[in-house]
Amino acid sequence: MLSQQTIDIVKSTVPALEAHGKEITTKFYEKLFENHPELLNVFNHANQKKGRQQTALANTVLAAAKHIDELEVLLPAVKQIGSKHRSLAVKPEHYPIVGENLLAAIKDVLGDAATDEILNAWAEAYGEIANVFIGIEKEMYKEAETQQGGWKDFASFTVKRKEKESSMVTSFYFVRTDEKELPTFKPGQYISVRVKPEGEEYTMIRQYSLSDAPGQNHYRISVKREASTPEGKVSNYLHDFVKEGDIVEITAPAGDFVLDSEKTSPVTLIGGGVGVTPLMSMLKTIASQQPNRDTTFIQAAESAEVQAFKDEIQQTVEAMESARSFTFLSSGPVQEDKRIRLGRIDENALKAILYPVEGDFYICGPAPFMRAMSDHLKALGAKEEQIHYEFFGPALPLGDVQPL
């Protein structure tokens, strides 16, 4: 338990963290990788270069300072972050390293304002916060390893099949190299894939949503080819160099953006671009387990050429009793099909399809797309608890994202 004095000191740093949080976390990562370059084998280099990881950590540190006397308030966020940590094989021994470099970054940025009293209070608080993460992640590791077919950290998988879904998206079907059974997963979860492209000094890890229903003899991910930038290194490597029969390393499924399969109320799945991937797992699960459930699938794509899973969605929906699908394309040409529309998904379009809004809404896609969909749904009467969404990469408060 932290003393009241420590709590008061940590809370007193909130204004400084609000003003300099990202500067501190940027300095932190510089120090971390300078002192421990081996951790570049764990962290996503692209998120570092884009600044998303720094922003996400700054938000987490600020929230911890505000709620240092009621850390239970942070448990949902801790579980979400812990799930990502487990999928990346972040271990307890990494936390002291992070703490040491975070305190050094606070001192560097705040200078004389970071007194010994403040640094000592933050060292004590960080230890308390780290123990919360370590405890939750310990249970996650145990669950991943002891479940039926589970394993520890990374396991070797063979690429059984590679299938083009559109001009930009390719699906990869993975099977266990040791031929052991696969553990099940919750529709919406992701796996981490670790590769080492030729010429790269460090291994690279990316998290990809599983795009097929659980219960198969394979895991399927569907990867969009990105531009030739740091964030596209792994996707381009998978598209251009990984072939059927190759071996990659994968962690057990993780993530808390999952379909509530216990509910029977209406469900709407709204995907933008490659954000459709976890929704495919949800759709196919509903089709196999709740084929009578009222289901609406809405997909946004730049054009028909880049639209993924068009036939698979149509076949799945047509096999269900109360399901329908709609596609919005940013550019034409558009077929003569009432399910396909030209333009963005706006409030009026959603109203025409969904009003009155009922049940749960699962959204995935670029952050501005998710913000816009969330705003539209709320304008139509949806409550916060009805709306669920998934960030690809470090999570940010959706309210901080500029909508489309």
mmCIF file of C-alpha atoms in Angstrom, residues 39-297:
data_model
loop_
_atom_site.group_PDB
_atom_site.id
_atom_site.type_symbol
_atom_site.label_atom_id
_atom_site.label_comp_id
_atom_site.label_asym_id
_atom_site.label_seq_id
_atom_site.Cartn_x
_atom_site.Cartn_y
_atom_site.Cartn_z
ATOM 1 C CA LEU A 39 14.280 -4.900 -26.565
ATOM 2 C CA LEU A 40 14.060 -3.801 -30.191
ATOM 3 C CA ASN A 41 13.279 -7.496 -30.760
ATOM 4 C CA VAL A 42 10.012 -6.965 -28.870
ATOM 5 C CA PHE A 43 8.727 -3.462 -29.627
ATOM 6 C CA ASN A 44 6.987 -2.478 -32.847
ATOM 7 C CA HIS A 45 9.435 -0.154 -34.643
ATOM 8 C CA ALA A 46 6.714 1.323 -36.830
ATOM 9 C CA ASN A 47 4.612 2.431 -33.856
ATOM 10 C CA GLN A 48 7.740 4.052 -32.443
ATOM 11 C CA LYS A 49 8.392 6.040 -35.607
ATOM 12 C CA LYS A 50 4.747 7.149 -35.864
ATOM 13 C CA GLY A 51 4.673 8.279 -32.226
ATOM 14 C CA ARG A 52 1.644 6.165 -31.352
ATOM 15 C CA GLN A 53 3.458 4.108 -28.724
ATOM 16 C CA GLN A 54 4.755 7.266 -27.039
ATOM 17 C CA THR A 55 1.259 8.778 -26.950
ATOM 18 C CA ALA A 56 -0.318 5.594 -25.613
ATOM 19 C CA LEU A 57 2.268 5.298 -22.833
ATOM 20 C CA ALA A 58 1.903 8.981 -21.942
ATOM 21 C CA ASN A 59 -1.859 8.467 -21.571
ATOM 22 C CA THR A 60 -1.289 5.410 -19.380
ATOM 23 C CA VAL A 61 1.194 7.205 -17.092
ATOM 24 C CA LEU A 62 -1.152 10.169 -16.759
ATOM 25 C CA ALA A 63 -4.113 7.933 -15.917
ATOM 26 C CA ALA A 64 -1.995 6.115 -13.328
ATOM 27 C CA ALA A 65 -1.047 9.423 -11.678
ATOM 28 C CA LYS A 66 -4.677 10.555 -11.552
ATOM 29 C CA HIS A 67 -5.890 7.254 -10.079
ATOM 30 C CA ILE A 68 -2.877 6.168 -8.032
ATOM 31 C CA ASP A 69 -5.127 5.845 -4.960
ATOM 32 C CA GLU A 70 -7.739 3.768 -6.833
ATOM 33 C CA LEU A 71 -5.848 1.604 -9.305
ATOM 34 C CA GLU A 72 -8.878 -0.666 -9.678
ATOM 35 C CA VAL A 73 -10.331 2.043 -11.937
ATOM 36 C CA LEU A 74 -7.549 1.229 -14.412
ATOM 37 C CA LEU A 75 -8.145 -2.530 -14.473
ATOM 38 C CA PRO A 76 -9.949 -2.615 -17.870
ATOM 39 C CA ALA A 77 -7.056 -0.704 -19.475
ATOM 40 C CA VAL A 78 -4.476 -2.806 -17.590
ATOM 41 C CA LYS A 79 -6.089 -6.010 -18.869
ATOM 42 C CA GLN A 80 -6.094 -4.686 -22.438
ATOM 43 C CA ILE A 81 -2.425 -3.671 -22.245
ATOM 44 C CA GLY A 82 -1.550 -6.863 -20.373
ATOM 45 C CA SER A 83 -3.099 -8.930 -23.141
ATOM 46 C CA LYS A 84 -0.843 -7.211 -25.687
ATOM 47 C CA HIS A 85 2.159 -7.720 -23.384
ATOM 48 C CA ARG A 86 1.401 -11.437 -23.069
ATOM 49 C CA SER A 87 1.128 -11.778 -26.831
ATOM 50 C CA LEU A 88 4.527 -10.097 -27.201
ATOM 51 C CA ALA A 89 6.166 -12.198 -24.448
ATOM 52 C CA VAL A 90 6.846 -9.202 -22.182
ATOM 53 C CA LYS A 91 8.149 -10.643 -18.910
ATOM 54 C CA PRO A 92 8.398 -9.518 -15.230
ATOM 55 C CA GLU A 93 12.129 -8.897 -15.613
ATOM 56 C CA HIS A 94 11.394 -6.184 -18.165
ATOM 57 C CA TYR A 95 9.511 -4.009 -15.672
ATOM 58 C CA PRO A 96 12.508 -2.853 -13.570
ATOM 59 C CA ILE A 97 14.260 -1.869 -16.811
ATOM 60 C CA VAL A 98 11.240 0.167 -17.875
ATOM 61 C CA GLY A 99 10.990 1.810 -14.459
ATOM 62 C CA GLU A 100 14.635 2.821 -14.375
ATOM 63 C CA ASN A 101 14.495 4.442 -17.784
ATOM 64 C CA LEU A 102 11.119 6.091 -17.181
ATOM 65 C CA LEU A 103 12.393 7.804 -14.034
ATOM 66 C CA ALA A 104 15.506 8.921 -15.889
ATOM 67 C CA ALA A 105 13.332 10.381 -18.651
ATOM 68 C CA ILE A 106 11.193 12.260 -16.107
ATOM 69 C CA LYS A 107 14.348 13.757 -14.643
ATOM 70 C CA ASP A 108 15.727 14.707 -18.056
ATOM 71 C CA VAL A 109 12.537 16.433 -19.195
ATOM 72 C CA LEU A 110 11.452 18.127 -15.977
ATOM 73 C CA GLY A 111 14.957 19.015 -14.787
ATOM 74 C CA ASP A 112 15.116 20.604 -11.337
ATOM 75 C CA ALA A 113 11.322 20.332 -11.023
ATOM 76 C CA ALA A 114 11.799 16.561 -10.675
ATOM 77 C CA THR A 115 13.037 16.673 -7.097
ATOM 78 C CA ASP A 116 14.323 13.660 -5.208
ATOM 79 C CA GLU A 117 11.019 13.619 -3.337
ATOM 80 C CA ILE A 118 9.067 13.383 -6.612
ATOM 81 C CA LEU A 119 11.373 10.755 -8.126
ATOM 82 C CA ASN A 120 11.263 8.615 -4.977
ATOM 83 C CA ALA A 121 7.473 8.845 -4.863
ATOM 84 C CA TRP A 122 7.221 7.859 -8.520
ATOM 85 C CA ALA A 123 9.665 4.968 -8.002
ATOM 86 C CA GLU A 124 7.428 3.636 -5.229
ATOM 87 C CA ALA A 125 4.271 4.201 -7.272
ATOM 88 C CA TYR A 126 5.772 2.571 -10.351
ATOM 89 C CA GLY A 127 6.615 -0.517 -8.301
ATOM 90 C CA GLU A 128 2.982 -0.763 -7.219
ATOM 91 C CA ILE A 129 1.706 -0.298 -10.780
ATOM 92 C CA ALA A 130 4.208 -2.809 -12.177
ATOM 93 C CA ASN A 131 3.065 -5.415 -9.648
ATOM 94 C CA VAL A 132 -0.521 -4.987 -10.842
ATOM 95 C CA PHE A 133 0.560 -5.609 -14.455
ATOM 96 C CA ILE A 134 2.812 -8.529 -13.524
ATOM 97 C CA GLY A 135 0.059 -10.199 -11.487
ATOM 98 C CA ILE A 136 -2.542 -9.917 -14.248
ATOM 99 C CA GLU A 137 -0.106 -10.997 -16.957
ATOM 100 C CA LYS A 138 0.979 -14.008 -14.867
ATOM 101 C CA GLU A 139 -2.586 -15.302 -14.996
ATOM 102 C CA MET A 140 -2.750 -14.616 -18.745
ATOM 103 C CA TYR A 141 0.464 -16.577 -19.356
ATOM 104 C CA LYS A 142 -0.834 -19.446 -17.258
ATOM 105 C CA GLU A 143 -4.138 -19.521 -19.136
ATOM 106 C CA ALA A 144 -2.411 -19.448 -22.547
ATOM 107 C CA GLU A 145 -0.039 -22.272 -21.621
ATOM 108 C CA THR A 146 -2.386 -24.590 -19.727
ATOM 109 C CA GLN A 147 -5.437 -24.397 -22.022
ATOM 110 C CA GLN A 148 -6.151 -27.372 -24.253
ATOM 111 C CA GLY A 149 -3.452 -27.286 -26.950
ATOM 112 C CA GLY A 150 -1.807 -24.223 -25.389
ATOM 113 C CA TRP A 151 1.871 -23.292 -25.374
ATOM 114 C CA LYS A 152 4.318 -20.873 -23.789
ATOM 115 C CA ASP A 153 5.460 -17.726 -25.612
ATOM 116 C CA PHE A 154 6.138 -18.407 -29.328
ATOM 117 C CA ALA A 155 5.539 -21.679 -31.181
ATOM 118 C CA SER A 156 6.501 -22.688 -34.720
ATOM 119 C CA PHE A 157 3.754 -22.710 -37.336
ATOM 120 C CA THR A 158 3.813 -23.743 -40.985
ATOM 121 C CA VAL A 159 2.146 -21.710 -43.718
ATOM 122 C CA LYS A 160 -0.340 -24.242 -45.061
ATOM 123 C CA ARG A 161 -1.985 -21.954 -47.576
ATOM 124 C CA LYS A 162 -1.644 -18.441 -48.944
ATOM 125 C CA GLU A 163 -4.734 -16.997 -50.612
ATOM 126 C CA LYS A 164 -5.335 -13.632 -52.259
ATOM 127 C CA GLU A 165 -8.514 -11.931 -50.995
ATOM 128 C CA SER A 166 -8.226 -8.701 -53.012
ATOM 129 C CA SER A 167 -5.583 -6.641 -54.780
ATOM 130 C CA MET A 168 -4.285 -5.528 -51.347
ATOM 131 C CA VAL A 169 -5.186 -8.311 -48.880
ATOM 132 C CA THR A 170 -3.800 -11.846 -48.666
ATOM 133 C CA SER A 171 -4.833 -14.531 -46.188
ATOM 134 C CA PHE A 172 -2.328 -16.862 -44.537
ATOM 135 C CA TYR A 173 -3.430 -20.211 -43.108
ATOM 136 C CA PHE A 174 -1.163 -21.498 -40.319
ATOM 137 C CA VAL A 175 -0.952 -24.999 -38.808
ATOM 138 C CA ARG A 176 1.188 -26.209 -35.910
ATOM 139 C CA THR A 177 4.542 -27.458 -37.156
ATOM 140 C CA ASP A 178 4.522 -30.088 -34.393
ATOM 141 C CA GLU A 179 1.031 -31.167 -35.548
ATOM 142 C CA LYS A 180 -0.454 -30.642 -32.083
ATOM 143 C CA GLU A 181 -4.045 -29.460 -31.773
ATOM 144 C CA LEU A 182 -4.845 -25.776 -31.799
ATOM 145 C CA PRO A 183 -6.425 -24.090 -28.793
ATOM 146 C CA THR A 184 -9.711 -22.371 -29.459
ATOM 147 C CA PHE A 185 -10.044 -18.604 -29.336
ATOM 148 C CA LYS A 186 -12.718 -15.955 -28.999
ATOM 149 C CA PRO A 187 -13.919 -14.368 -32.258
ATOM 150 C CA GLY A 188 -12.212 -10.977 -32.525
ATOM 151 C CA GLN A 189 -8.900 -12.004 -30.958
ATOM 152 C CA TYR A 190 -5.452 -11.680 -32.567
ATOM 153 C CA ILE A 191 -2.126 -13.497 -32.681
ATOM 154 C CA SER A 192 1.418 -12.139 -32.754
ATOM 155 C CA VAL A 193 3.574 -13.183 -35.688
ATOM 156 C CA ARG A 194 7.366 -12.954 -35.316
ATOM 157 C CA VAL A 195 9.640 -12.897 -38.363
ATOM 158 C CA LYS A 196 13.136 -11.719 -39.237
ATOM 159 C CA PRO A 197 13.245 -10.324 -42.771
ATOM 160 C CA GLU A 198 16.563 -10.706 -44.524
ATOM 161 C CA GLY A 199 18.884 -7.793 -43.806
ATOM 162 C CA GLU A 200 17.112 -6.743 -40.594
ATOM 163 C CA GLU A 201 19.125 -6.651 -37.376
ATOM 164 C CA TYR A 202 16.186 -7.413 -35.096
ATOM 165 C CA THR A 203 13.194 -9.689 -35.179
ATOM 166 C CA MET A 204 9.873 -7.999 -35.900
ATOM 167 C CA ILE A 205 6.550 -8.754 -34.257
ATOM 168 C CA ARG A 206 3.147 -7.746 -35.586
ATOM 169 C CA GLN A 207 -0.288 -8.526 -34.214
ATOM 170 C CA TYR A 208 -2.927 -9.672 -36.694
ATOM 171 C CA SER A 209 -6.586 -10.412 -36.062
ATOM 172 C CA LEU A 210 -7.747 -13.948 -36.674
ATOM 173 C CA SER A 211 -10.153 -13.765 -39.598
ATOM 174 C CA ASP A 212 -11.797 -17.185 -39.449
ATOM 175 C CA ALA A 213 -14.115 -18.797 -36.915
ATOM 176 C CA PRO A 214 -12.591 -20.795 -34.047
ATOM 177 C CA GLY A 215 -12.698 -24.576 -34.120
ATOM 178 C CA GLN A 216 -10.796 -24.976 -37.411
ATOM 179 C CA ASN A 217 -7.586 -26.973 -37.845
ATOM 180 C CA HIS A 218 -5.811 -23.742 -38.772
ATOM 181 C CA TYR A 219 -5.422 -20.110 -37.769
ATOM 182 C CA ARG A 220 -6.098 -17.593 -40.525
ATOM 183 C CA ILE A 221 -4.897 -14.008 -40.659
ATOM 184 C CA SER A 222 -5.577 -11.609 -43.533
ATOM 185 C CA VAL A 223 -2.869 -9.029 -44.126
ATOM 186 C CA LYS A 224 -3.081 -5.790 -46.059
ATOM 187 C CA ARG A 225 -0.039 -4.794 -48.082
ATOM 188 C CA GLU A 226 1.153 -1.476 -46.661
ATOM 189 C CA ALA A 227 3.307 1.177 -48.288
ATOM 190 C CA SER A 228 7.078 0.614 -48.228
ATOM 191 C CA THR A 229 7.517 2.358 -44.891
ATOM 192 C CA PRO A 230 8.544 1.032 -41.466
ATOM 193 C CA GLU A 231 4.950 0.001 -40.792
ATOM 194 C CA GLY A 232 4.876 -1.936 -44.045
ATOM 195 C CA LYS A 233 8.058 -3.967 -43.568
ATOM 196 C CA VAL A 234 6.383 -7.037 -42.141
ATOM 197 C CA SER A 235 3.273 -6.934 -44.332
ATOM 198 C CA ASN A 236 5.400 -6.615 -47.466
ATOM 199 C CA TYR A 237 7.670 -9.401 -46.251
ATOM 200 C CA LEU A 238 4.679 -11.685 -45.729
ATOM 201 C CA HIS A 239 3.219 -10.816 -49.133
ATOM 202 C CA ASP A 240 6.442 -11.036 -51.126
ATOM 203 C CA PHE A 241 8.673 -13.594 -49.422
ATOM 204 C CA VAL A 242 6.710 -15.897 -47.114
ATOM 205 C CA LYS A 243 5.395 -18.849 -49.103
ATOM 206 C CA GLU A 244 3.496 -22.042 -48.451
ATOM 207 C CA GLY A 245 5.622 -24.438 -46.391
ATOM 208 C CA ASP A 246 7.588 -21.676 -44.646
ATOM 209 C CA ILE A 247 7.843 -21.484 -40.850
ATOM 210 C CA VAL A 248 6.868 -18.493 -38.717
ATOM 211 C CA GLU A 249 6.592 -18.040 -34.946
ATOM 212 C CA ILE A 250 3.243 -17.267 -33.332
ATOM 213 C CA THR A 251 1.908 -16.614 -29.826
ATOM 214 C CA ALA A 252 -1.414 -17.954 -28.568
ATOM 215 C CA PRO A 253 -4.534 -15.868 -29.355
ATOM 216 C CA ALA A 254 -5.094 -12.804 -27.185
ATOM 217 C CA GLY A 255 -7.250 -9.690 -26.969
ATOM 218 C CA ASP A 256 -10.435 -8.409 -25.361
ATOM 219 C CA PHE A 257 -12.272 -7.099 -28.439
ATOM 220 C CA VAL A 258 -14.446 -10.188 -28.646
ATOM 221 C CA LEU A 259 -17.958 -11.111 -29.655
ATOM 222 C CA ASP A 260 -20.329 -11.745 -26.754
ATOM 223 C CA SER A 261 -21.629 -15.108 -27.911
ATOM 224 C CA GLU A 262 -23.927 -15.396 -24.911
ATOM 225 C CA LYS A 263 -26.208 -12.660 -26.207
ATOM 226 C CA THR A 264 -29.033 -13.281 -28.664
ATOM 227 C CA SER A 265 -29.905 -9.627 -29.298
ATOM 228 C CA PRO A 266 -29.213 -7.979 -32.695
ATOM 229 C CA VAL A 267 -25.572 -7.466 -33.610
ATOM 230 C CA THR A 268 -24.030 -5.086 -36.157
ATOM 231 C CA LEU A 269 -20.478 -5.460 -37.479
ATOM 232 C CA ILE A 270 -18.963 -2.363 -39.126
ATOM 233 C CA GLY A 271 -15.546 -2.677 -40.772
ATOM 234 C CA GLY A 272 -13.394 -0.157 -42.599
ATOM 235 C CA GLY A 273 -10.637 -1.430 -44.898
ATOM 236 C CA VAL A 274 -8.623 -4.281 -43.399
ATOM 237 C CA GLY A 275 -10.460 -3.633 -40.122
ATOM 238 C CA VAL A 276 -12.970 -6.124 -41.462
ATOM 239 C CA THR A 277 -10.678 -9.027 -40.415
ATOM 240 C CA PRO A 278 -11.781 -9.568 -36.773
ATOM 241 C CA LEU A 279 -15.389 -9.013 -37.872
ATOM 242 C CA MET A 280 -15.073 -11.916 -40.303
ATOM 243 C CA SER A 281 -14.302 -14.181 -37.360
ATOM 244 C CA MET A 282 -17.347 -12.801 -35.543
ATOM 245 C CA LEU A 283 -19.642 -13.191 -38.567
ATOM 246 C CA LYS A 284 -18.587 -16.770 -39.243
ATOM 247 C CA THR A 285 -18.959 -17.652 -35.567
ATOM 248 C CA ILE A 286 -22.486 -16.251 -35.458
ATOM 249 C CA ALA A 287 -23.308 -18.149 -38.649
ATOM 250 C CA SER A 288 -22.173 -21.454 -37.147
ATOM 251 C CA GLN A 289 -23.428 -21.000 -33.577
ATOM 252 C CA GLN A 290 -26.384 -18.592 -33.828
ATOM 253 C CA PRO A 291 -27.613 -18.742 -37.436
ATOM 254 C CA ASN A 292 -30.956 -17.207 -36.417
ATOM 255 C CA ARG A 293 -29.426 -14.155 -34.739
ATOM 256 C CA ASP A 294 -30.346 -10.791 -36.277
ATOM 257 C CA THR A 295 -27.022 -9.769 -37.860
ATOM 258 C CA THR A 296 -26.004 -6.797 -40.007
ATOM 259 C CA PHE A 297 -22.587 -6.654 -41.675
#
